[in-house]
PDB file of C-alpha atoms in Angstrom:
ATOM      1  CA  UNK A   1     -21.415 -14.420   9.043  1.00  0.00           C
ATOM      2  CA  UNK A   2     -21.361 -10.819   9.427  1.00  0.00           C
ATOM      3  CA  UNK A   3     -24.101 -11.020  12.128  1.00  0.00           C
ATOM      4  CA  UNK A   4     -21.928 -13.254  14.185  1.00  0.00           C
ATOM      5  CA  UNK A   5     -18.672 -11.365  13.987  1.00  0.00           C
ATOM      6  CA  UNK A   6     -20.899  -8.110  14.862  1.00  0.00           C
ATOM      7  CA  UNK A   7     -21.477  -9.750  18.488  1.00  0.00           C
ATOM      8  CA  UNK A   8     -18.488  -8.817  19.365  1.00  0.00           C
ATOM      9  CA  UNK A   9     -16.488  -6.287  17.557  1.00  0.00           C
ATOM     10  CA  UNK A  10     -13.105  -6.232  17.809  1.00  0.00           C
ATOM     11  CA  UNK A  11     -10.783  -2.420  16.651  1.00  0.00           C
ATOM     12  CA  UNK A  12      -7.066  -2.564  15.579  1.00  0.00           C
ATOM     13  CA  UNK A  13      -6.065   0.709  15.423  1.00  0.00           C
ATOM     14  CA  UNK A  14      -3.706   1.897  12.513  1.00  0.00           C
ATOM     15  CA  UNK A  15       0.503   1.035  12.393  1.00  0.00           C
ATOM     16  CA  UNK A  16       0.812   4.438  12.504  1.00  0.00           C
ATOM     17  CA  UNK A  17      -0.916   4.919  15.840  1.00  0.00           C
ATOM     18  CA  UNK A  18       1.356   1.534  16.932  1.00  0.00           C
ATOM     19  CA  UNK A  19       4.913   3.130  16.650  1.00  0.00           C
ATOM     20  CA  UNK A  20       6.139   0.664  19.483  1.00  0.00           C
ATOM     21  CA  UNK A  21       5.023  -2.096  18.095  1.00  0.00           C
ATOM     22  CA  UNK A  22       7.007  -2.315  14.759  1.00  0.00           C
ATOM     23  CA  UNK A  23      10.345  -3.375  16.378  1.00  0.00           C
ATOM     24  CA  UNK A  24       8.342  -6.095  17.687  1.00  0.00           C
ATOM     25  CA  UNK A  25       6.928  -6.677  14.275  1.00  0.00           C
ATOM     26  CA  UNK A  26      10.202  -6.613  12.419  1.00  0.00           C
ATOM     27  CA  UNK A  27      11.913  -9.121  14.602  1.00  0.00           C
ATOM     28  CA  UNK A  28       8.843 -11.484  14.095  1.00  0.00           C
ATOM     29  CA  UNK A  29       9.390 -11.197  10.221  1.00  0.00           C
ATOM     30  CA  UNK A  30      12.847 -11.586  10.392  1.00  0.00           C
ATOM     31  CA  UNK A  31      12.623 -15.098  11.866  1.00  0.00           C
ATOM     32  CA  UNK A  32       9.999 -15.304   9.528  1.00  0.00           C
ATOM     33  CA  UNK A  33      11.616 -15.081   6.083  1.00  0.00           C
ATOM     34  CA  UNK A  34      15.299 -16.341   7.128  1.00  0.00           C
ATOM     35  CA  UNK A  35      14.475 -19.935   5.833  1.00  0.00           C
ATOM     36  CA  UNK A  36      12.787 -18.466   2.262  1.00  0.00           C
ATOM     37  CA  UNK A  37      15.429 -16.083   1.874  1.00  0.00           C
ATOM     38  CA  UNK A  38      18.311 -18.018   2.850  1.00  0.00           C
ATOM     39  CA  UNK A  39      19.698 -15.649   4.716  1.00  0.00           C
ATOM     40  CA  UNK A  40      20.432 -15.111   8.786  1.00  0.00           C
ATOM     41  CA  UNK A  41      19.537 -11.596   9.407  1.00  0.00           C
ATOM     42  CA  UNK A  42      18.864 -10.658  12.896  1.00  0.00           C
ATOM     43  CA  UNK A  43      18.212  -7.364  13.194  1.00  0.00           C
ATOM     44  CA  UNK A  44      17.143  -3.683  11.814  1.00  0.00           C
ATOM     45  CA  UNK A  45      20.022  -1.041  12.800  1.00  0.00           C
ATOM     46  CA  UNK A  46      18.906   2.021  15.239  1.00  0.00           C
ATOM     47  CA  UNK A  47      19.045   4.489  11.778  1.00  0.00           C
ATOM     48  CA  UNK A  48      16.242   2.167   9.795  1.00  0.00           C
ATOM     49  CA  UNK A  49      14.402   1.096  12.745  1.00  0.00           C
ATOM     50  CA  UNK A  50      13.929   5.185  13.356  1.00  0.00           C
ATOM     51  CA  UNK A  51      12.775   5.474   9.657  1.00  0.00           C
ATOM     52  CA  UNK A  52      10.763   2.512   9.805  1.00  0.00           C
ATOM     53  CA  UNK A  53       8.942   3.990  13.443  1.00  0.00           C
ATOM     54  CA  UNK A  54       8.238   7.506  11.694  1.00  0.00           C
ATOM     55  CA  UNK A  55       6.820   6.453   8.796  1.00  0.00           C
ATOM     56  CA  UNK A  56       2.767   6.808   7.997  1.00  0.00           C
ATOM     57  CA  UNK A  57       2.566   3.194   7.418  1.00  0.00           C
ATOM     58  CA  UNK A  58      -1.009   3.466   4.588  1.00  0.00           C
ATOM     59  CA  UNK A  59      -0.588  -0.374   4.121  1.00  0.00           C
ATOM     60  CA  UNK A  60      -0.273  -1.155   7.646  1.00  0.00           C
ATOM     61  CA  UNK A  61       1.358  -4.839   8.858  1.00  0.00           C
ATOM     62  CA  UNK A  62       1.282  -6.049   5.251  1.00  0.00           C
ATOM     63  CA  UNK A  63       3.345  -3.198   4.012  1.00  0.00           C
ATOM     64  CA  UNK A  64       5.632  -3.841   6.898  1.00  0.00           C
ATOM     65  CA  UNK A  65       5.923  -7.275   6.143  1.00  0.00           C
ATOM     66  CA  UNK A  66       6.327  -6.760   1.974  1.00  0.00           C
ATOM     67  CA  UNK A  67       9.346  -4.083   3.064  1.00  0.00           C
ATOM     68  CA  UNK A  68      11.054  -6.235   5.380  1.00  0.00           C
ATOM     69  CA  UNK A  69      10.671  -9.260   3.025  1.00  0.00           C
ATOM     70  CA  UNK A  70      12.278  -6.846   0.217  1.00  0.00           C
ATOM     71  CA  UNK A  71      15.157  -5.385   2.362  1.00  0.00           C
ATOM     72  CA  UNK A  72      16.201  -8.607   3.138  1.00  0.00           C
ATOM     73  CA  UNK A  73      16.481  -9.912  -0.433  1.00  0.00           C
ATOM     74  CA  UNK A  74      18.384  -6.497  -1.345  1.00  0.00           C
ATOM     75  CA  UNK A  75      20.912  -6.892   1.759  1.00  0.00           C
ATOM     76  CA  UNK A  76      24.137  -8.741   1.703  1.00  0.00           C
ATOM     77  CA  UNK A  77      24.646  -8.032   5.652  1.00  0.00           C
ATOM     78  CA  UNK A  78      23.205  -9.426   8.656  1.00  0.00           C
ATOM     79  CA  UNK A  79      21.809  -6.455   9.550  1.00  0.00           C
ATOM     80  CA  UNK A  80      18.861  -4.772   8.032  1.00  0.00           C
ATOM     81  CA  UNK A  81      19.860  -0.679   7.388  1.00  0.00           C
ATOM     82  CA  UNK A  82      18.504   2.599   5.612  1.00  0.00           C
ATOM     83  CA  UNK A  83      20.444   1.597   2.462  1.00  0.00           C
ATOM     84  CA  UNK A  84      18.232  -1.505   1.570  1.00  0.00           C
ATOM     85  CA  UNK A  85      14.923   0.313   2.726  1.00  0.00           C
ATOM     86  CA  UNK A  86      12.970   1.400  -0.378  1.00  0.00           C
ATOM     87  CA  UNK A  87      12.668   4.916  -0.888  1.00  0.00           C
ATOM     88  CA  UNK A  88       8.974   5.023   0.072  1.00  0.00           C
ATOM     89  CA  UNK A  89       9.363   5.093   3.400  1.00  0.00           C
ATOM     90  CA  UNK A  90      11.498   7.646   4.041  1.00  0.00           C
ATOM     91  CA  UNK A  91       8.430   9.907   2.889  1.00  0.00           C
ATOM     92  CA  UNK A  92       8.637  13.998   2.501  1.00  0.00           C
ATOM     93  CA  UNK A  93      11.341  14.070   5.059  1.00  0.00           C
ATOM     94  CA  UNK A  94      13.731  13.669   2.114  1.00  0.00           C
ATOM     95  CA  UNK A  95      13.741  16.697  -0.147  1.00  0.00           C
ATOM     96  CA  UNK A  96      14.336  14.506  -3.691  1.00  0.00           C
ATOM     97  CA  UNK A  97      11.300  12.383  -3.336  1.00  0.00           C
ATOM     98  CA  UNK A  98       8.937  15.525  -2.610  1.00  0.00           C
ATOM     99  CA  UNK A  99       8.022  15.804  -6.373  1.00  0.00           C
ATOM    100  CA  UNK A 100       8.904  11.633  -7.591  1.00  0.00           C
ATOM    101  CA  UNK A 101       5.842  10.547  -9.111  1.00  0.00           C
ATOM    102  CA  UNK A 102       4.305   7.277  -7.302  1.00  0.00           C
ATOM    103  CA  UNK A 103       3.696   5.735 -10.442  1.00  0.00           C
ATOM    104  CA  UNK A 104       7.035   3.960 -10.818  1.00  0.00           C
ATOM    105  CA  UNK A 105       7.321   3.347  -7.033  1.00  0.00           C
ATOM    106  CA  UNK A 106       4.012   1.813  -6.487  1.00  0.00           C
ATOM    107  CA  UNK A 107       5.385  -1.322  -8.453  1.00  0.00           C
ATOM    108  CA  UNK A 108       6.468  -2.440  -4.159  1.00  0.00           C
ATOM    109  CA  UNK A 109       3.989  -0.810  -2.551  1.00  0.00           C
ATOM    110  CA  UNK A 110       1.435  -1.893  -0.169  1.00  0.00           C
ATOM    111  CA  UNK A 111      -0.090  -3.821  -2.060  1.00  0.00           C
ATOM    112  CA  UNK A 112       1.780  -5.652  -4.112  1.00  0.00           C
ATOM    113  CA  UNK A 113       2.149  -8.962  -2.223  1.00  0.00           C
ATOM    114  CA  UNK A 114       5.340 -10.286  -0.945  1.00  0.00           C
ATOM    115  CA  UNK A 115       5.639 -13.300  -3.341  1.00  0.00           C
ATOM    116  CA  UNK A 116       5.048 -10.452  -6.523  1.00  0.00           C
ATOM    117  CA  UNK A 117       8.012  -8.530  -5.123  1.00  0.00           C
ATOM    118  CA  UNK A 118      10.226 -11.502  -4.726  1.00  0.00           C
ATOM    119  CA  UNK A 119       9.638 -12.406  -8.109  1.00  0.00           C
ATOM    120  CA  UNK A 120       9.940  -8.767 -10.090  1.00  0.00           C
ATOM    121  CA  UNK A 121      13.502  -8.856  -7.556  1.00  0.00           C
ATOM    122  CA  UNK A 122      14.378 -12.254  -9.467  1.00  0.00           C
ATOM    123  CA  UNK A 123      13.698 -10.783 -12.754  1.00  0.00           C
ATOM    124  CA  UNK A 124      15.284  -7.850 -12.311  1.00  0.00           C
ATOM    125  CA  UNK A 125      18.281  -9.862 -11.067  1.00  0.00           C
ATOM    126  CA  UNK A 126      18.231 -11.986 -13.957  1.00  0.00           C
ATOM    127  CA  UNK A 127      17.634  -8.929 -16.693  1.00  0.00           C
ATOM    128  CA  UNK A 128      20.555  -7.138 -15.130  1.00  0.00           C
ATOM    129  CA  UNK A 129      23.154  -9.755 -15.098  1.00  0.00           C
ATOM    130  CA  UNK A 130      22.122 -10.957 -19.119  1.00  0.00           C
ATOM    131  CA  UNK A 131      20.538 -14.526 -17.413  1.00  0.00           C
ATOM    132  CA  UNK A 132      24.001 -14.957 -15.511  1.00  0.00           C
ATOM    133  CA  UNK A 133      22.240 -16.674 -12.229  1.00  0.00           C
ATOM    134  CA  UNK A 134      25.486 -16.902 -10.425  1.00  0.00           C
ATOM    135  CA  UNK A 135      26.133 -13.523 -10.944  1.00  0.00           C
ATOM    136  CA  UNK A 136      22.224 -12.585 -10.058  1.00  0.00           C
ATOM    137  CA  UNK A 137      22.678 -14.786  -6.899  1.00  0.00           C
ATOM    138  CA  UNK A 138      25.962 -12.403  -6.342  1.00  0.00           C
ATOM    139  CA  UNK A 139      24.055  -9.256  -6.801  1.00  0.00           C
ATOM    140  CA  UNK A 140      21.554 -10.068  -4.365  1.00  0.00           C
ATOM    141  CA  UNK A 141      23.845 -11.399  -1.178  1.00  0.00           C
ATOM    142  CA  UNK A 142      22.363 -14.667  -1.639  1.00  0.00           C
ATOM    143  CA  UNK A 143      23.804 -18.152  -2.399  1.00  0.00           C
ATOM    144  CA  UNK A 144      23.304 -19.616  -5.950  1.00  0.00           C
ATOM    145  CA  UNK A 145      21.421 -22.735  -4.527  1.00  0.00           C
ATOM    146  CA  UNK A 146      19.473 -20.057  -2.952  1.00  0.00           C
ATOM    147  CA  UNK A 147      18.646 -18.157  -5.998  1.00  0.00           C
ATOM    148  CA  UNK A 148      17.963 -21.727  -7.575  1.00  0.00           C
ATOM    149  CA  UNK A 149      15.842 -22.485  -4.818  1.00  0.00           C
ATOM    150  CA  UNK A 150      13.358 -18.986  -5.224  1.00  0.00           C
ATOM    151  CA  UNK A 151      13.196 -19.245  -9.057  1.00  0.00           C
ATOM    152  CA  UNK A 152      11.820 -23.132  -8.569  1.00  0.00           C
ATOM    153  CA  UNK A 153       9.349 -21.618  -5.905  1.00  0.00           C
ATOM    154  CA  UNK A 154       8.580 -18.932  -7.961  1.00  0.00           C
ATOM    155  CA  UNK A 155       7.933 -20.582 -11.098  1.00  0.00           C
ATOM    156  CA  UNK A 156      10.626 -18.466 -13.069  1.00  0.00           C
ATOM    157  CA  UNK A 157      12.826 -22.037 -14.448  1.00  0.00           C
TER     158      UNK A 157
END
């Protein structure tokens, strides 16, 4: 197989070298995840689009597409903004996160897969509201039918 992919070899350079590509990319995930989420969000405001576009991007498209599928879990507007970005990406520019160890941020990182973040977002829900799903479903800016909906999917019943 290798052999026959070698023909012809194809390079994809890095996110990071692909700044003008990632409003592109976010508007393609948005449409993407508004029927799993349950939610119509439309866009990323200037602010977050501006964080999103300067940072390093290690994880590339997948990292991309786990933050964007996170954000718009966390969000209750139809907007996506630097409030529901995780702190990750706004990198050394931000003086507090200079000396955070990674250890307890790398729980959404790269790569941790979208369906893994969903589901530790779910359980946090739940563990934070004492098992209350309509209040979980409240914390998150999502319906309860919703909520009902990703812990069926999920496998968290």
């Amino acid at each position: 197989l290798y052999y026959r992919l070698a023909v012809f070899p194809i390079e994809v350079p890095a996110l990071r070298d692909r700044a003008e590509d990632i409003p592109l990319l976010c508007t393609h995930f948005l449409k993407k995840f508004q029927d799993d989420i349950g939610k119509d969000i439309h866009s990323v405001s200037d602010e977050a689009m501006q964080v999103l576009q300067d940072y390093s991007w290690p994880g590339n498209i997948r990292q991309l597409e786990n933050i964007i599928y996170q954000s718009m879990i966390i969000t209750s507007y139809d907007t996506l903004d630097t409030d529901c970005l995780p702190e990750e990406v706004f990198g050394s520019n931000t003086p507090h996160l200079e000396n955070k160890k990674t250890d307890e941020s790398s729980a959404l990182t790269s790569l941790t897969p979208y369906h893994e973040v969903v589901k530790q977002t779910l359980k946090q829900a739940l563990e934070q509201t004492d098992g209350n799903i309509p209040n979980a479903a409240q914390a998150l800016g999502i319906s309860r039918s919703t909520f009902y909906r990703m812990l069926k999917k999920y496998q968290l019943n």
